[in-house]
mmCIF file of C-alpha atoms in Angstrom:
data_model
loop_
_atom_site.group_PDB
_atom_site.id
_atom_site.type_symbol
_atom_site.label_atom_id
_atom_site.label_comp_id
_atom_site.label_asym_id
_atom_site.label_seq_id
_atom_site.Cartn_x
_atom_site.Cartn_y
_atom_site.Cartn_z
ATOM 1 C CA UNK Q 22 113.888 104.027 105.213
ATOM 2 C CA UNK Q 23 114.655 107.649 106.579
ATOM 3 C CA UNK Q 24 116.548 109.888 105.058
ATOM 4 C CA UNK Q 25 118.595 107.773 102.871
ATOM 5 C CA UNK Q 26 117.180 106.385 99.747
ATOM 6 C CA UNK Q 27 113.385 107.950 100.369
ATOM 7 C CA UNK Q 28 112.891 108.000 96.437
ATOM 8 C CA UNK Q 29 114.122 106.275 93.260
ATOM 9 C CA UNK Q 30 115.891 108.972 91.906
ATOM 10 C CA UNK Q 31 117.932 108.722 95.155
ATOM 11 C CA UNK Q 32 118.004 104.843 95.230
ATOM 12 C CA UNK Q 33 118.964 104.963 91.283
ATOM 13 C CA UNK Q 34 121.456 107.469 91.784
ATOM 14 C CA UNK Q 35 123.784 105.113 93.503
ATOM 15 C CA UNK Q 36 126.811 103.452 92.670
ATOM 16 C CA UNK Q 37 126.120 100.602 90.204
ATOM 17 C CA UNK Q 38 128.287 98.798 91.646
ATOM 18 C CA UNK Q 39 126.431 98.638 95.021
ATOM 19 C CA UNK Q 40 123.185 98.467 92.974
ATOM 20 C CA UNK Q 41 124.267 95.032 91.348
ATOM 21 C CA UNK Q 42 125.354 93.683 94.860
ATOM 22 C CA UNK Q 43 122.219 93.940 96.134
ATOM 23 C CA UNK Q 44 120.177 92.667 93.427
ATOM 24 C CA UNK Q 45 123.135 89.553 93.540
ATOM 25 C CA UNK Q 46 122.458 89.312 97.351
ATOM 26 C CA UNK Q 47 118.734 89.020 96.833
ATOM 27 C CA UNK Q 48 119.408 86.619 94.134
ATOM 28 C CA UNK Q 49 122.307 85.053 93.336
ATOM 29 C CA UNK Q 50 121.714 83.320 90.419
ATOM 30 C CA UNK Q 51 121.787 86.821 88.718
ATOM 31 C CA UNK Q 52 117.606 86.037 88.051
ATOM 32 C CA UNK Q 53 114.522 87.187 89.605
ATOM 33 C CA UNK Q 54 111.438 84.778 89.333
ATOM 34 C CA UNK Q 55 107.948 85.605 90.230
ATOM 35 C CA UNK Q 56 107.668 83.828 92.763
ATOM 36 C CA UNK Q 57 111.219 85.442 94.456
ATOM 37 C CA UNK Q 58 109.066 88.799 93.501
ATOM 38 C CA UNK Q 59 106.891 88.146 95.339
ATOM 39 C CA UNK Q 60 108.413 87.258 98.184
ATOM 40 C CA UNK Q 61 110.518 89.998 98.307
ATOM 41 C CA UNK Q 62 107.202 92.256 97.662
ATOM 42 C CA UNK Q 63 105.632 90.123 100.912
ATOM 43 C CA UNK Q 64 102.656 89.284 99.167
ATOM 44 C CA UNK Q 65 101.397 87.119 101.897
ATOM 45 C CA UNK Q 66 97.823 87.360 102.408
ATOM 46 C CA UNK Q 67 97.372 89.968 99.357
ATOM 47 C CA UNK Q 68 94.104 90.331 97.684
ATOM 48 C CA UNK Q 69 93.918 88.190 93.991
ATOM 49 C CA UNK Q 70 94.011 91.311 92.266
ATOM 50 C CA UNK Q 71 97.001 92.732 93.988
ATOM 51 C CA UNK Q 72 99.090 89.401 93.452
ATOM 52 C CA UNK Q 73 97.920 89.392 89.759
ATOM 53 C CA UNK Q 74 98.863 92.814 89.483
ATOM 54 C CA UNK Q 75 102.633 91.763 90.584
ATOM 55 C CA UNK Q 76 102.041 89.151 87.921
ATOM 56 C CA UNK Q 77 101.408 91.582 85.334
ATOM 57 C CA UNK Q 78 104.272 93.514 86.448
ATOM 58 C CA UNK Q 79 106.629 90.526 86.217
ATOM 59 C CA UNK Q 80 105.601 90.245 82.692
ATOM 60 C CA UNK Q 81 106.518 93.639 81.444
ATOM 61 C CA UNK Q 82 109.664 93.965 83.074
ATOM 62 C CA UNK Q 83 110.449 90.417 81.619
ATOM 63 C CA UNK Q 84 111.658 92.230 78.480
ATOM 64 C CA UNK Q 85 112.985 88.842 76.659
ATOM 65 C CA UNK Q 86 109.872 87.152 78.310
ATOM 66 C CA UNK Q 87 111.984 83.914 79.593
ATOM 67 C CA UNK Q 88 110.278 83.875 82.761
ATOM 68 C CA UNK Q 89 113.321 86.144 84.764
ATOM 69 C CA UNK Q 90 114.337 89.489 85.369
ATOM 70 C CA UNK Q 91 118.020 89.764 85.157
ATOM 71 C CA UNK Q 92 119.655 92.863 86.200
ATOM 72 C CA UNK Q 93 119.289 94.905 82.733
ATOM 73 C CA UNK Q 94 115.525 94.269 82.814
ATOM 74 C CA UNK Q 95 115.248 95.281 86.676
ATOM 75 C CA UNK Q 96 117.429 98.332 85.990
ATOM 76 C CA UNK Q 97 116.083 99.621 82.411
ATOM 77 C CA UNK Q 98 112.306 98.481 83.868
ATOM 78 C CA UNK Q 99 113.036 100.955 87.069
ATOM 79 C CA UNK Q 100 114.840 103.203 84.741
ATOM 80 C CA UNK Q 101 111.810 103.776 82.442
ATOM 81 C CA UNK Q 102 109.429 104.598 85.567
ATOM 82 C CA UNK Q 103 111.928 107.463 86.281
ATOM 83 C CA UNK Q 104 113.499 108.711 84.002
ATOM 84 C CA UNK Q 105 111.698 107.730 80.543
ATOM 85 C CA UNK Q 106 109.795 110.001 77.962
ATOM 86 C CA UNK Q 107 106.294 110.145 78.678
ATOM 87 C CA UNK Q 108 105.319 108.200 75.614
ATOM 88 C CA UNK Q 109 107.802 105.336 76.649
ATOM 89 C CA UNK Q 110 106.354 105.653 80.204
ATOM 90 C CA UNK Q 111 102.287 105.527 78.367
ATOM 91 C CA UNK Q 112 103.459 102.484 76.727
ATOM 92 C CA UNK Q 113 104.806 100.611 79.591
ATOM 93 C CA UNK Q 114 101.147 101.425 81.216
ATOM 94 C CA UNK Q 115 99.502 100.287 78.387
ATOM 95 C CA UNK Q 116 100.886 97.205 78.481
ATOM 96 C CA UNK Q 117 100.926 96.357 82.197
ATOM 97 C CA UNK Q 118 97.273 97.615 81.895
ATOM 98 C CA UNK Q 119 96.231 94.591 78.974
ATOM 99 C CA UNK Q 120 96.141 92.029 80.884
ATOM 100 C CA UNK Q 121 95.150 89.690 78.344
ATOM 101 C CA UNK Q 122 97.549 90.791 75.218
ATOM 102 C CA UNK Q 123 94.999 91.931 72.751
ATOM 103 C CA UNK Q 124 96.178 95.076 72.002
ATOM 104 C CA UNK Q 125 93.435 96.858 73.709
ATOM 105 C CA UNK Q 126 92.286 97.591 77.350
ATOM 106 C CA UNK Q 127 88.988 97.249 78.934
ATOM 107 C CA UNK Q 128 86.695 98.586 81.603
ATOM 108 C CA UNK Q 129 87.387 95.239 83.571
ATOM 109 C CA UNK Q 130 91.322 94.942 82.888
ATOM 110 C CA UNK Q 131 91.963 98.981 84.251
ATOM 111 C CA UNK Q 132 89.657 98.375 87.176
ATOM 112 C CA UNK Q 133 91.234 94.922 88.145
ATOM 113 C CA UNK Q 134 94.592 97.003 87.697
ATOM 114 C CA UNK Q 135 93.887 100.173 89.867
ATOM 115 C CA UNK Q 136 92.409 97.934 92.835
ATOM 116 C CA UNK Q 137 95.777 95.882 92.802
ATOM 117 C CA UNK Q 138 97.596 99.080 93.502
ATOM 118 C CA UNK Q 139 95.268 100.509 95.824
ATOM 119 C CA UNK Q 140 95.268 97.139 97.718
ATOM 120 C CA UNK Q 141 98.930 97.116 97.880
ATOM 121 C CA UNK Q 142 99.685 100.713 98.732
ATOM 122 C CA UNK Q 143 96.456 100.831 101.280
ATOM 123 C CA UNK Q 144 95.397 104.109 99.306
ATOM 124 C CA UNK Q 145 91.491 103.872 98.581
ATOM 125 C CA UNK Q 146 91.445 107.828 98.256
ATOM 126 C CA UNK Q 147 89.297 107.131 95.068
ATOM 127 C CA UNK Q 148 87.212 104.427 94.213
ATOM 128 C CA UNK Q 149 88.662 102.489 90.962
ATOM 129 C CA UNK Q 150 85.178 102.173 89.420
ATOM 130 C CA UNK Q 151 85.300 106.240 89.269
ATOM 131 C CA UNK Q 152 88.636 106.355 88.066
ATOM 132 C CA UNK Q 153 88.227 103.875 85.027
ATOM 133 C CA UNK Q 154 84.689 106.301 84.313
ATOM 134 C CA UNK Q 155 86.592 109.050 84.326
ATOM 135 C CA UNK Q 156 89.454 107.806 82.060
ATOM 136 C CA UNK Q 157 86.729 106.537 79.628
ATOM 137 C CA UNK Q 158 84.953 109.616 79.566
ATOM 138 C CA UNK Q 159 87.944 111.198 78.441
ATOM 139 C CA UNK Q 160 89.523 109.202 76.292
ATOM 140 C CA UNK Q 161 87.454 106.986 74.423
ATOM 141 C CA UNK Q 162 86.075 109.163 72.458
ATOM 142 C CA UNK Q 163 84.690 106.363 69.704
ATOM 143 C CA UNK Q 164 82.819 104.909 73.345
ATOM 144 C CA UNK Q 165 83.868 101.537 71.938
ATOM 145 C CA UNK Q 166 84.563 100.354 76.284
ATOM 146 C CA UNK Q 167 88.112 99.964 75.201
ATOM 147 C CA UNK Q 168 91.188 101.970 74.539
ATOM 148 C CA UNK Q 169 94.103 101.032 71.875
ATOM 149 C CA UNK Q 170 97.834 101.974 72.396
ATOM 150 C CA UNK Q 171 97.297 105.112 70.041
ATOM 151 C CA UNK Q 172 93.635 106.162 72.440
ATOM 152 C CA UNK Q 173 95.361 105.802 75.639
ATOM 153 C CA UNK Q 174 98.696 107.754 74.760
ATOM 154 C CA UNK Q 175 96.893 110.604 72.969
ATOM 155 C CA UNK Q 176 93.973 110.882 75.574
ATOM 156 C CA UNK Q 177 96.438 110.773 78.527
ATOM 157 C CA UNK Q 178 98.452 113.800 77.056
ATOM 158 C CA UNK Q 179 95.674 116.190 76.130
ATOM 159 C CA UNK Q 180 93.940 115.575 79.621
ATOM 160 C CA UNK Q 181 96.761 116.687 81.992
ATOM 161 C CA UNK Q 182 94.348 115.872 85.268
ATOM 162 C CA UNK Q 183 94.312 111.398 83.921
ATOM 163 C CA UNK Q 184 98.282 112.164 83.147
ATOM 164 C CA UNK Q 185 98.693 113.471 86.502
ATOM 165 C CA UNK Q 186 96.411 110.377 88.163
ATOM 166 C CA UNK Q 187 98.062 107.996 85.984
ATOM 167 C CA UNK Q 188 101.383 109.204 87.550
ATOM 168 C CA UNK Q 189 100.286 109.103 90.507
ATOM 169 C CA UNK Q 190 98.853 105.594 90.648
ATOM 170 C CA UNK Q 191 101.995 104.227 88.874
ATOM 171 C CA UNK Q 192 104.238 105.343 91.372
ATOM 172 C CA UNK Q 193 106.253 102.537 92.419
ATOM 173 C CA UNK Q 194 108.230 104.087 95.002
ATOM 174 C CA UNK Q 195 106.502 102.164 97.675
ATOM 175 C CA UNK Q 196 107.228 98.948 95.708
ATOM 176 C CA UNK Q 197 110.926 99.552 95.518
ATOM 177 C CA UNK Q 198 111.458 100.799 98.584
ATOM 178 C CA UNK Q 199 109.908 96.792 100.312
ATOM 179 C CA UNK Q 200 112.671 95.540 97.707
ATOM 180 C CA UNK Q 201 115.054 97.904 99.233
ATOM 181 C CA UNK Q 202 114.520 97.020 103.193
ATOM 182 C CA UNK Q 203 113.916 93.792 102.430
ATOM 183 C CA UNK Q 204 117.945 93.593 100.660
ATOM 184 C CA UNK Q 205 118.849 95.730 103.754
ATOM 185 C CA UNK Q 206 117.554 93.071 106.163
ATOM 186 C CA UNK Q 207 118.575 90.508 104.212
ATOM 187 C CA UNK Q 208 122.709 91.750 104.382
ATOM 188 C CA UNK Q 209 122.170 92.091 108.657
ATOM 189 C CA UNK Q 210 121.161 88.703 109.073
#
């Protein structure tokens, strides 16, 4: 990508205008489905993990959950990673993070989570076993093997360092930017 666009503030920051015309080029019914996601994401020959990770994904920027991301979603969902209050950005995690609804997220559920996004950004700087440890040891502080809503936001803001990893991990810079060049090669074809 170079020098133009090289972060989402940058990519954000543009005209609306030309923001909408992309996400209409991509798809012109004015709706993103998972599957068109995923394509766009090239998820060919991803691990399970990563592809239900984009799955999970899907569902929480799905804000009326009617199986589409219209613009709105895609631009308040992107919005939110940027530019949203840390509690906003702890809840979005939180619920990207329970997989299976309950209100609550497990050992299994972070780990299957944090070797999604290492598989898709190819960083295996830490393995997620030590990670999800190291969250627990933190945070739940009952030792219960699972964190609610009110656990996870409170333990990520008193420990700065599982703030800063959870930041880090959630980055989806990488994600956009595949979005991005694939709308750009898209328009020269």
């Amino acid at each position: 990508m170079g020098a133009h666009g090289s972060n989402l503030d940058d990519i954000l920051e543009e005209d609306m205008h030309h923001w909408y015309t992309k996400f209409m080029r991509e798809s012109p019914s004015g709706l993103i489905t998972l599957f068109e996601l995923k394509t766009m994401l090239e998820m060919n020959g991803m691990t399970e993990e990563a592809s239900s990770y984009v799955d999970q994904v899907f569902v929480t920027f799905d804000m009326d959950g009617d199986g589409y991301i219209d613009f709105v979603e895609y631009i308040a969902g992107i919005s939110l990673l940027l530019k949203g209050e840390i509690n906003q950005k702890l809840k979005w995690y939180f619920k990207l993070f329970d997989q299976d609804g309950n209100g609550k997220i497990d050992k299994d559920e972070l780990e299957t989570i944090f070797k999604a996004i290492q598989d898709i950004t190819r960083s295996y700087d830490i393995p997620p076993e030590d990670i999800v440890n190291l969250i627990y040891e933190k945070i739940d502080v009952n030792g219960e093997g699972e964190l609610t809503l009110e656990e996870f936001i409170s333990g990520a803001r008193e420990h700065p360092d599982i703030m800063d990893m959870l930041t880090k991990m959630m980055d989806l810079t990488h994600v956009l930017e595949i979005i991005v060049k694939g709308q750009r090669r898209k328009a020269l074809n």
